[in-house]
Coordinates of C-alpha atoms in Angstrom, one line a residue:
X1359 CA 92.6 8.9 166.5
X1360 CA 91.1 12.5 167.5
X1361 CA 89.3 12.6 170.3
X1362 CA 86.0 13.9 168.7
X1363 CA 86.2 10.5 167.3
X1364 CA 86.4 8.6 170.4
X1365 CA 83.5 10.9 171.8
X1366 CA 81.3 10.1 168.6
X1367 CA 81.5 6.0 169.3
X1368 CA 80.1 6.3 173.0
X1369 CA 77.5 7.5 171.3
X1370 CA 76.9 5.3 168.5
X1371 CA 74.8 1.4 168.2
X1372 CA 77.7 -1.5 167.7
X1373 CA 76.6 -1.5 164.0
X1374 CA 77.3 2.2 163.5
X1375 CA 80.9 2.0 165.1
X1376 CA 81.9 -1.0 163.1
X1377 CA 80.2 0.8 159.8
X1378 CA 82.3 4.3 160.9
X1379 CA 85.5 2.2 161.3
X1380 CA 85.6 0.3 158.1
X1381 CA 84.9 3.0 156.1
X1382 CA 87.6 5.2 158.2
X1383 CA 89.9 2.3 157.5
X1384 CA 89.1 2.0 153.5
X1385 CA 89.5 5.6 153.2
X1386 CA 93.0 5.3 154.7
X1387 CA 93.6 3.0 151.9
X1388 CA 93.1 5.2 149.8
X1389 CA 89.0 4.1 148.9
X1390 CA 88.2 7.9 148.6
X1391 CA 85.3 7.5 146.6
X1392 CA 83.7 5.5 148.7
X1393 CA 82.7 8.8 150.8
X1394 CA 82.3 11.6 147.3
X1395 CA 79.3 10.3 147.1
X1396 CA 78.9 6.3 146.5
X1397 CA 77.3 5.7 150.1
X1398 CA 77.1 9.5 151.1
X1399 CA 75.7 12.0 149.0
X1400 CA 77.2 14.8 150.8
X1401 CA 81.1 14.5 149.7
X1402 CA 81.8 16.1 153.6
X1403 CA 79.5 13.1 155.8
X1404 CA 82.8 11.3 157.1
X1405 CA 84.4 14.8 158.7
X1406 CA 84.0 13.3 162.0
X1407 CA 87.3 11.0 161.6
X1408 CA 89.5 14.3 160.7
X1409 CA 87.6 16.9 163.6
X1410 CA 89.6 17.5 166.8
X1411 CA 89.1 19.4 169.9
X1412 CA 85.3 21.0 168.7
X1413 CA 87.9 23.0 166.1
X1414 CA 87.4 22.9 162.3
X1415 CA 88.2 20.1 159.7
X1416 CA 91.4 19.8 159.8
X1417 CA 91.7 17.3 156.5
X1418 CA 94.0 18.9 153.7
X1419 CA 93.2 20.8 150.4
X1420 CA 89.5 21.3 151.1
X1421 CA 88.1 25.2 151.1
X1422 CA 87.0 26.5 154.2
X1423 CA 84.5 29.6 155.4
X1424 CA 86.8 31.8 156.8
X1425 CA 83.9 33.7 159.2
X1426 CA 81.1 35.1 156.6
X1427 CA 80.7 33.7 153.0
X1428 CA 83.4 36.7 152.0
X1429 CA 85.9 34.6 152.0
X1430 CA 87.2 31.0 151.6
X1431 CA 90.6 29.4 152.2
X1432 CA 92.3 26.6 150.5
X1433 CA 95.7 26.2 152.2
X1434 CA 98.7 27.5 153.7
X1435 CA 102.6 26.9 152.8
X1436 CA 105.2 28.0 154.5
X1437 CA 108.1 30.0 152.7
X1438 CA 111.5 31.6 154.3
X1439 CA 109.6 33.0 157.9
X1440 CA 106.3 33.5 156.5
X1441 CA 102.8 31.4 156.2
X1442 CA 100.7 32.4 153.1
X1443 CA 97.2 31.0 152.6
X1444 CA 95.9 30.6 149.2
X1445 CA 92.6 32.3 149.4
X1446 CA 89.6 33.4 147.2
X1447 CA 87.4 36.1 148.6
X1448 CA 85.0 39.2 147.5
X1449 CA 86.0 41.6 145.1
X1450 CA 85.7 44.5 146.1
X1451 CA 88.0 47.5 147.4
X1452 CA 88.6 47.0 151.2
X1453 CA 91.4 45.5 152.6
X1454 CA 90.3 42.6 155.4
X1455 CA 91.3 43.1 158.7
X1456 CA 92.1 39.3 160.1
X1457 CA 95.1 38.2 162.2
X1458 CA 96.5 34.4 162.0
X1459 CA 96.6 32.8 165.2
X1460 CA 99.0 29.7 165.7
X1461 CA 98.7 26.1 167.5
X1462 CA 100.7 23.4 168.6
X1463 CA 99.8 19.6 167.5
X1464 CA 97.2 19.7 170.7
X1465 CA 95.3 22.5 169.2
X1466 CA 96.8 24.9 171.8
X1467 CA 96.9 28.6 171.0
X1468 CA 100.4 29.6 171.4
X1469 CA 99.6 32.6 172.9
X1470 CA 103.0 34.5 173.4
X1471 CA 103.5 34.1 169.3
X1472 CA 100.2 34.8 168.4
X1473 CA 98.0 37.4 166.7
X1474 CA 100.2 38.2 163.9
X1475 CA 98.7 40.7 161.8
X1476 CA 98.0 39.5 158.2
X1477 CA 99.4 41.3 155.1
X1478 CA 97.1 41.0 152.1
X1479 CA 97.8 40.7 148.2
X1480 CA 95.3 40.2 145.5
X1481 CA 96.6 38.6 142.4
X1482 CA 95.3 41.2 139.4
X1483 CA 94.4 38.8 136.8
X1484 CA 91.2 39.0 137.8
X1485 CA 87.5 40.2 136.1
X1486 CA 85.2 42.6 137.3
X1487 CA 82.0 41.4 136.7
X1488 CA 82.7 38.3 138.8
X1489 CA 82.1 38.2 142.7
X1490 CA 85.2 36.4 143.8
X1491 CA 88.7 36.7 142.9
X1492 CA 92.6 34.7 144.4
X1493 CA 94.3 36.1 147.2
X1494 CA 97.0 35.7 149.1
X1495 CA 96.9 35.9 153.0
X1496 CA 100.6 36.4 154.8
X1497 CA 101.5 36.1 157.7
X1498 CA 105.0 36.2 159.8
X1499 CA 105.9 33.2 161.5
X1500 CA 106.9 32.6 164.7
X1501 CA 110.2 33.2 166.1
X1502 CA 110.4 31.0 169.3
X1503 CA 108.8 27.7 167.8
X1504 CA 107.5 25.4 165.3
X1505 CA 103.5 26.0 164.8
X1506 CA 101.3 22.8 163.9
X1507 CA 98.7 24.5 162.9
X1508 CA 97.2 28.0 161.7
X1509 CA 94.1 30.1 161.3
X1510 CA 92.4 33.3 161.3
X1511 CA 90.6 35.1 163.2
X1512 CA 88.8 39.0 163.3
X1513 CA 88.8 39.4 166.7
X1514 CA 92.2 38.7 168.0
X1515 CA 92.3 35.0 168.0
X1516 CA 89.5 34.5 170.1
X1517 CA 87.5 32.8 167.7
X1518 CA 89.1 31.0 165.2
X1519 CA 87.2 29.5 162.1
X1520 CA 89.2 26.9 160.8
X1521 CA 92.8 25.6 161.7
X1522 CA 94.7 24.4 158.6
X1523 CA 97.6 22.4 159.1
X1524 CA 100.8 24.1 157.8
X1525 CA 102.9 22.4 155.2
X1526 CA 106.6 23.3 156.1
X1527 CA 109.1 22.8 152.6
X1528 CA 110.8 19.8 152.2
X1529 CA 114.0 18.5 150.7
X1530 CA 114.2 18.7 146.9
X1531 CA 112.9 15.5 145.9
X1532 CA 112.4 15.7 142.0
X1533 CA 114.2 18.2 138.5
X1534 CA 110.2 18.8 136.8
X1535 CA 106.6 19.3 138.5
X1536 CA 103.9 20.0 135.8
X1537 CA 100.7 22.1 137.4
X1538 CA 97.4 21.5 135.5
X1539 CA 94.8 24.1 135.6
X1540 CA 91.6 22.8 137.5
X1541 CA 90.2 19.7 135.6
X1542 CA 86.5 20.6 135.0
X1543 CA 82.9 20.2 132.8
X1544 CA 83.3 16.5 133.8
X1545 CA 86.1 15.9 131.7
X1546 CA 86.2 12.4 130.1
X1547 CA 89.1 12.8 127.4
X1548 CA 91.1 10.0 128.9
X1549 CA 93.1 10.1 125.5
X1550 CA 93.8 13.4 125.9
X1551 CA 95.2 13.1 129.6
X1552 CA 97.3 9.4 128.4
X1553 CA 99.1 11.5 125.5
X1554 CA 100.0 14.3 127.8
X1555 CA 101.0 12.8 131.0
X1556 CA 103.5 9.8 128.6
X1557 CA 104.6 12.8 126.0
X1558 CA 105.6 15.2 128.9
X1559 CA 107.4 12.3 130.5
X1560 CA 109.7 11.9 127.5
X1561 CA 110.3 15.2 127.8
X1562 CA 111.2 15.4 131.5
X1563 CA 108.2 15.5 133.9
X1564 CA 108.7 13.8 136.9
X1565 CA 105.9 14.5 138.7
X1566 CA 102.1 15.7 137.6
X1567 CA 99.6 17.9 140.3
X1568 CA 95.9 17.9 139.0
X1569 CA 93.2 19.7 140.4
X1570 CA 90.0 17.9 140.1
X1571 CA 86.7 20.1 140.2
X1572 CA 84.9 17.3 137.8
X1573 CA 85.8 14.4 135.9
X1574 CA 84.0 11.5 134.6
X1575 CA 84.7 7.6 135.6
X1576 CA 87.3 7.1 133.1
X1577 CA 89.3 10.0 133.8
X1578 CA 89.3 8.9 137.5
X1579 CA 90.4 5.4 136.3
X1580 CA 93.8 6.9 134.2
X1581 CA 94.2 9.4 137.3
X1582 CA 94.5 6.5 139.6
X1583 CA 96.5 4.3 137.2
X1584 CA 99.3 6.7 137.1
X1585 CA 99.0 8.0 140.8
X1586 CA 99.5 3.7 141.8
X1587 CA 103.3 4.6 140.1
X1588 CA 104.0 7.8 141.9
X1589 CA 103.4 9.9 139.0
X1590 CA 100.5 12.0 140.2
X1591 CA 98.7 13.7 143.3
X1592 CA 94.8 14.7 142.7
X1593 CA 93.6 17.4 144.6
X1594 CA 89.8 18.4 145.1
X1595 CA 88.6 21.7 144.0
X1596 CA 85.6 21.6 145.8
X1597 CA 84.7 25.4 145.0
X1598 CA 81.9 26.8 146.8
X1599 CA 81.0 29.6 144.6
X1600 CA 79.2 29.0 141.4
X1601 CA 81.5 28.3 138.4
X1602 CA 81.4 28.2 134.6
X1603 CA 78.7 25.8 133.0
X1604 CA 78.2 23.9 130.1
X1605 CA 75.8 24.0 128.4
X1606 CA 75.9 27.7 130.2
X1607 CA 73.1 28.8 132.4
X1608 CA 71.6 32.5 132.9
X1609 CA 73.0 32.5 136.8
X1610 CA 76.2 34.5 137.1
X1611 CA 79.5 32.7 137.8
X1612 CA 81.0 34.3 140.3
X1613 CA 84.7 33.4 139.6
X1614 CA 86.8 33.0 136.6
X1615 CA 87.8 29.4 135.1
X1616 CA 87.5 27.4 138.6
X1617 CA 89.8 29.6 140.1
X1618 CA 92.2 28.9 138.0
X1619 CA 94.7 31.1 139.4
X1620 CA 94.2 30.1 142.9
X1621 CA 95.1 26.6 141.7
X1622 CA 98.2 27.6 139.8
X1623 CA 99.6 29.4 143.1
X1624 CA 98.9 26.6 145.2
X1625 CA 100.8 24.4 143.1
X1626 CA 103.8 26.9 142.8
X1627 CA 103.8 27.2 147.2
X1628 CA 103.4 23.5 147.2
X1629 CA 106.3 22.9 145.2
X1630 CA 108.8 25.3 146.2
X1631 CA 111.1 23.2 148.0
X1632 CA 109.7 19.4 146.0
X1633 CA 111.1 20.4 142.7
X1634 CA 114.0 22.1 141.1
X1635 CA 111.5 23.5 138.3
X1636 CA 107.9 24.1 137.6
X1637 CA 106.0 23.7 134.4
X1638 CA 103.0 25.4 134.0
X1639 CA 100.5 24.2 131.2
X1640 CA 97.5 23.0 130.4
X1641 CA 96.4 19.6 129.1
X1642 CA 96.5 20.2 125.5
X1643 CA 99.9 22.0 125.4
X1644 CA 103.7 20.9 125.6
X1645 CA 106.8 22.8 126.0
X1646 CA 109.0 20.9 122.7
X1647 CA 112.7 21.6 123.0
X1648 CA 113.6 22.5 119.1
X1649 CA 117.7 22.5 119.9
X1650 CA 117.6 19.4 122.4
X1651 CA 115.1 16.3 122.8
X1652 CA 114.5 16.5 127.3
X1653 CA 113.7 19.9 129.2
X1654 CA 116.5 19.4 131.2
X1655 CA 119.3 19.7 128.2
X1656 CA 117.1 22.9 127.3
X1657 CA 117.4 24.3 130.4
X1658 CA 121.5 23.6 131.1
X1659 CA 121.8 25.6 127.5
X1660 CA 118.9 28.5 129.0
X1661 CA 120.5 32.0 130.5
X1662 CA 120.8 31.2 134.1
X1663 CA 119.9 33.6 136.7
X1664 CA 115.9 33.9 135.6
X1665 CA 113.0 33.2 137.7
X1666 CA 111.2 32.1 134.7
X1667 CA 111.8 31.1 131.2
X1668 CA 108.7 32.0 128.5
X1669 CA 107.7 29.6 126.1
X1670 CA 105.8 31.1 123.1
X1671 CA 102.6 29.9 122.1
X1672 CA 101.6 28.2 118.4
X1673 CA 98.6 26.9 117.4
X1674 CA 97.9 23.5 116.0
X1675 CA 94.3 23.7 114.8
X1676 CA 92.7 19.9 116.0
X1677 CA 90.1 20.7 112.9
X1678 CA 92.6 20.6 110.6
X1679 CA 92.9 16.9 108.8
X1680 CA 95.7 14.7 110.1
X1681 CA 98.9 15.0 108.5
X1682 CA 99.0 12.5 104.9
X1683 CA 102.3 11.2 105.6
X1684 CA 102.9 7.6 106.5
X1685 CA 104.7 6.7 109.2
X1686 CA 105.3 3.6 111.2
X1687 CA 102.4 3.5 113.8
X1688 CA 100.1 5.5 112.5
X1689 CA 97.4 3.3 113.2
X1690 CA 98.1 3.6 116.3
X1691 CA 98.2 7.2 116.9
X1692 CA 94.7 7.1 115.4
X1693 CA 93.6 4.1 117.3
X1694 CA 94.1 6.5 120.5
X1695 CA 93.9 9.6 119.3
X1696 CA 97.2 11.3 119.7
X1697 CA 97.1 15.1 118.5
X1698 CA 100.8 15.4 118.8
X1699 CA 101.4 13.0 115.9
X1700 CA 98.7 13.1 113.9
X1701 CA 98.4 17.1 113.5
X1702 CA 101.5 18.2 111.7
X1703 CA 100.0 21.4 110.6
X1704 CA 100.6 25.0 112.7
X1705 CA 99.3 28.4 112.2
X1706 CA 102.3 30.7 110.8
X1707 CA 101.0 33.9 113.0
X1708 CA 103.0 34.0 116.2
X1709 CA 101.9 35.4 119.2
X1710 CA 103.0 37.9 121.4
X1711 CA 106.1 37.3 123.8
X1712 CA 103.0 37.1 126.5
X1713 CA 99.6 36.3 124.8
X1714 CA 98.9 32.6 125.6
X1715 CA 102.5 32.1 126.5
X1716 CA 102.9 29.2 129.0
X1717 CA 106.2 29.2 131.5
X1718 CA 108.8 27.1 133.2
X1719 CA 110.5 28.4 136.7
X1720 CA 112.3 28.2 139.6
X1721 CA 110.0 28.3 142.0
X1722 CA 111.9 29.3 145.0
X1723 CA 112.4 32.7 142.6
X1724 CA 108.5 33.3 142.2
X1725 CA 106.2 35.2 144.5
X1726 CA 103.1 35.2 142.1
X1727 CA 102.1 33.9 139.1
X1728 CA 99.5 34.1 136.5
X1729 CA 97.7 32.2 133.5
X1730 CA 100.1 33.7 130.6
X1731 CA 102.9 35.3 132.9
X1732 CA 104.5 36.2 136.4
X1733 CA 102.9 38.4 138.4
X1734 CA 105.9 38.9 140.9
X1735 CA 109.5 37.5 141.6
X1736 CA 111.7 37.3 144.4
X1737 CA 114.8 39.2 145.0
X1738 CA 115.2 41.3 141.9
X1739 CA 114.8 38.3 139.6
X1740 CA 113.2 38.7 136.0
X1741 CA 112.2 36.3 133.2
X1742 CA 113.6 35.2 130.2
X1743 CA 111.6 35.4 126.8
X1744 CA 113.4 32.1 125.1
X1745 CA 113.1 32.3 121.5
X1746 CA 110.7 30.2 119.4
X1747 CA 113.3 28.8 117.3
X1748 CA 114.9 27.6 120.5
X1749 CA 111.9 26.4 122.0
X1750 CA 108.1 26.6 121.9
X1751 CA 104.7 25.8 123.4
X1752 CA 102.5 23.8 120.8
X1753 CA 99.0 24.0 121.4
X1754 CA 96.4 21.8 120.8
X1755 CA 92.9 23.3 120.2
X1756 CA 90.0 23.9 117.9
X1757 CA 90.3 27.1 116.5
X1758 CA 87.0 30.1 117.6
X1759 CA 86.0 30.4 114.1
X1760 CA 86.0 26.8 111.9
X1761 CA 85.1 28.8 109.0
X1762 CA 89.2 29.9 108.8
X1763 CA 90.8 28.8 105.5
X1764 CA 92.3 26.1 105.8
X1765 CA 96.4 27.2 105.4
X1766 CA 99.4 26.7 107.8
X1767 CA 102.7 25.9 108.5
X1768 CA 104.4 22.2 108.3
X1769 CA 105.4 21.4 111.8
X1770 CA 106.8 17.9 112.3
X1771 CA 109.1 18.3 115.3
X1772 CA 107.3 15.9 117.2
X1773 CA 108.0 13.4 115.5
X1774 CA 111.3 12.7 116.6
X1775 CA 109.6 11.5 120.1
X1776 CA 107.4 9.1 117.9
X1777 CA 108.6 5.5 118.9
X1778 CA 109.0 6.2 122.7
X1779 CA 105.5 8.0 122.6
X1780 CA 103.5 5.6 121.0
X1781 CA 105.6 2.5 122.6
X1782 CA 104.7 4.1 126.1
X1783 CA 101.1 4.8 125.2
X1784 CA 100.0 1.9 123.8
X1785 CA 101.9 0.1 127.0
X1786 CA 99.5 2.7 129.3
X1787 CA 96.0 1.7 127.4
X1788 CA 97.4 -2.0 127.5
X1789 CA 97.0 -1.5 131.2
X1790 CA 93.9 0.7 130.8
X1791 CA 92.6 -1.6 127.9
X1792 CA 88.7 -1.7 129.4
X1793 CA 88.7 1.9 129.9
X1794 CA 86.9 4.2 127.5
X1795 CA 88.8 6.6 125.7
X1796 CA 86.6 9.2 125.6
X1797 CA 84.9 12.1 125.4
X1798 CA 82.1 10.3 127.2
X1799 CA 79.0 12.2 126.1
X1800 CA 75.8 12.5 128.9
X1801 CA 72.1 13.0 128.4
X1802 CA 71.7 15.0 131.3
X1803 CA 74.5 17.6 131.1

């Protein structure tokens, strides 16, 4: 246990230390919620038991202050010989003078390797009328040892902010990680996340990351179900800037879609080295194979050689009735809500090789990416725009304008996955069978 621990107890009554150490040992049980607010109502009260040396909170995927409020960090990943911290900071035309200094596991400045200048990118997808925008911080590694931990500092490492531990790759450990864009607006549509996590199984997802801004009770509950079978990490995307709303308020928000793009990256750095590929969608879309049935036949038949393969986007309009057919099950699909069945009806436009396109890569090929695209590769590698009659991205949403007429295309590809997916999602809500499905509407929101 840190010291700063030990120092706190000398201090505290006997009820206090066996208080701090039953809820230190819950939490490493994985009780988390037990300090985001159920005895504490500030989500940071339990710091103490991560806090060493008098130096910053060292816990994991939280954003830190890096000196002024100009800036806030959310991690840093190691890739070939350099650190990168996935930042988000002020917009605005200066480039920030900061230099990363390193420490060993006893929070000791390794002075000979220190006070590496920083090199800084800012990813362009990014909107001018908001006050923050993602970053990248890089920095060169040492060449003499293995750093524990880094930060940054504007005045040569003499005071450092915050120390982030650095997450050095592992061994491949998994063929498909999906990245979900920041879960936010208290998102209750536990139906929705069921029917994606078991559909995108079928298809080839080994692994899920989620970052969680705000969900409600029964989204946590599905969360934690599939993260007891290995199936998902949840991060916390405890911005510190003042997001999108709903209903919306008059107070600017200062960065787009919960930093969306800071999440995305994060994901991609912190599964460079987990996973042979990376999918990149959202909850209401899937990548669907049209030559094979699993992402992995798709890819052996893909061009090799790309960083990243393109999916084009089509839209399946959730206002749109369900399909007439018949098929076995049905009642179940509408029992829980399952788009992918149930709406067998596209739009006939499609969309531009990049408009709303959603992506597949090799991450160890990818320097940058954004919502719709790549915003840089590695060593002279490019993408590949697969064609829709290949494979597509089917998206799931209710259209801008529900005055449109009513007319479409017949679309029933999914239905070849029908009897795993509904056999695997009525097994899931068997297990989850006192859960709402949701959305769960609130009075006060």
């Amino acid at each position: 246990m840190d010291r700063i621990i030990m120092s706190k107890v000398k201090r505290c009554s006997h009820v206090q230390i066996i208080m701090m150490m039953t809820l230190f040992v819950l939490y490493l049980f994985g009780f988390g919620y037990i300090y985001n607010g159920f005895f504490f109502k500030d989500c940071c009260s339990l710091d103490i038991f991560f806090r060493s040396s008098g130096y910053a909170d060292r816990r994991l995927d939280k954003w830190r202050e890096f000196v002024t409020r100009d800036t806030y960090m959310y991690s840093v990943h190691v890739m070939e010989n350099l650190a990168r911290f996935v930042i988000c900071d002020l917009l605005v035309n200066r480039k920030p003078v900061a230099y990363c200094c390193y420490f060993d596991s006893n929070d000791t400045l390794l002075l000979n390797d220190s006070e590496f200048q920083v090199q800084y990118f800012r990813i362009p997808e990014f909107r001018l009328n908001q006050r923050y925008s993602a970053a990248f911080y890089t920095c060169p590694l040492p060449k003499s040892t293995r750093p524990y931990a880094v930060s940054l500092s504007t005045d040569h490492c003499k005071s450092p902010s915050n120390i982030l531990p650095i997450v050095y790759p592992q061994q491949q450990q998994r063929k498909f990680t999906v990245c979900v864009s920041p879960l936010n607006y208290r998102y209750s549509k536990a139906y929705e996340l069921v029917e994606m996590i078991e559909f995108n199984r079928i298809l080839g997802a080994d692994y899920f990351v989620f970052y969680n801004y705000s969900t409600d009770s029964n989204v946590d509950r599905v969360l934690e179900y599939y993260k007891e079978q290995g199936l998902v990490e949840v991060l916390k995307w405890n911005l510190p800037m003042k997001v999108d709303t709903w209903p919306k308020k008059k107070e600017p928000v200062e960065i787009h879609y919960f930093a969306q793009l800071a999440a995305l990256n994060d994901c991609l750095y912190r599964n460079m080295y987990l996973s042979k590929y990376v999918v990149f969608q959202d909850l209401d879309e899937f990548i669907i194979p049209k030559k094979h049935l699993t992402w992995s036949d798709m890819m052996e038949a893909l061009p090799k050689g790309s960083g990243a393969y393109i999916f084009r986007c089509f839209f399946f309009r959730k206002e749109w009735p369900d399909t007439t057919k018949n098929f076995e099950g049905k009642d179940k699909a509408q029992k829980y809500k399952m788009n992918t069945l149930l709406k067998q009806k596209r739009e006939s436009k499609v969309l531009g090789k990049s408009h709303r396109s959603k992506y597949i890569v090799d991450p160890k090929q990818i320097d940058t990416v954004g919502i719709h695209n790549i915003w840089r590769y590695r060593s002279g590698t490019k993408a590949h725009f697969v064609d829709p009659e290949f494979a597509r991205m089917h998206h799931y949403r209710d259209w801008l304008n529900p005055n449109d007429a009513n007319t479409g295309v017949e679309d029933n590809r999914t239905m070849v996955y029908r009897n795993e997916l509904l056999q695997n999602t009525v097994h899931a809500w068997e297990m989850l069978k006192d859960v709402p499905l949701g959305p769960i509407s609130h009075t006060d929101s």
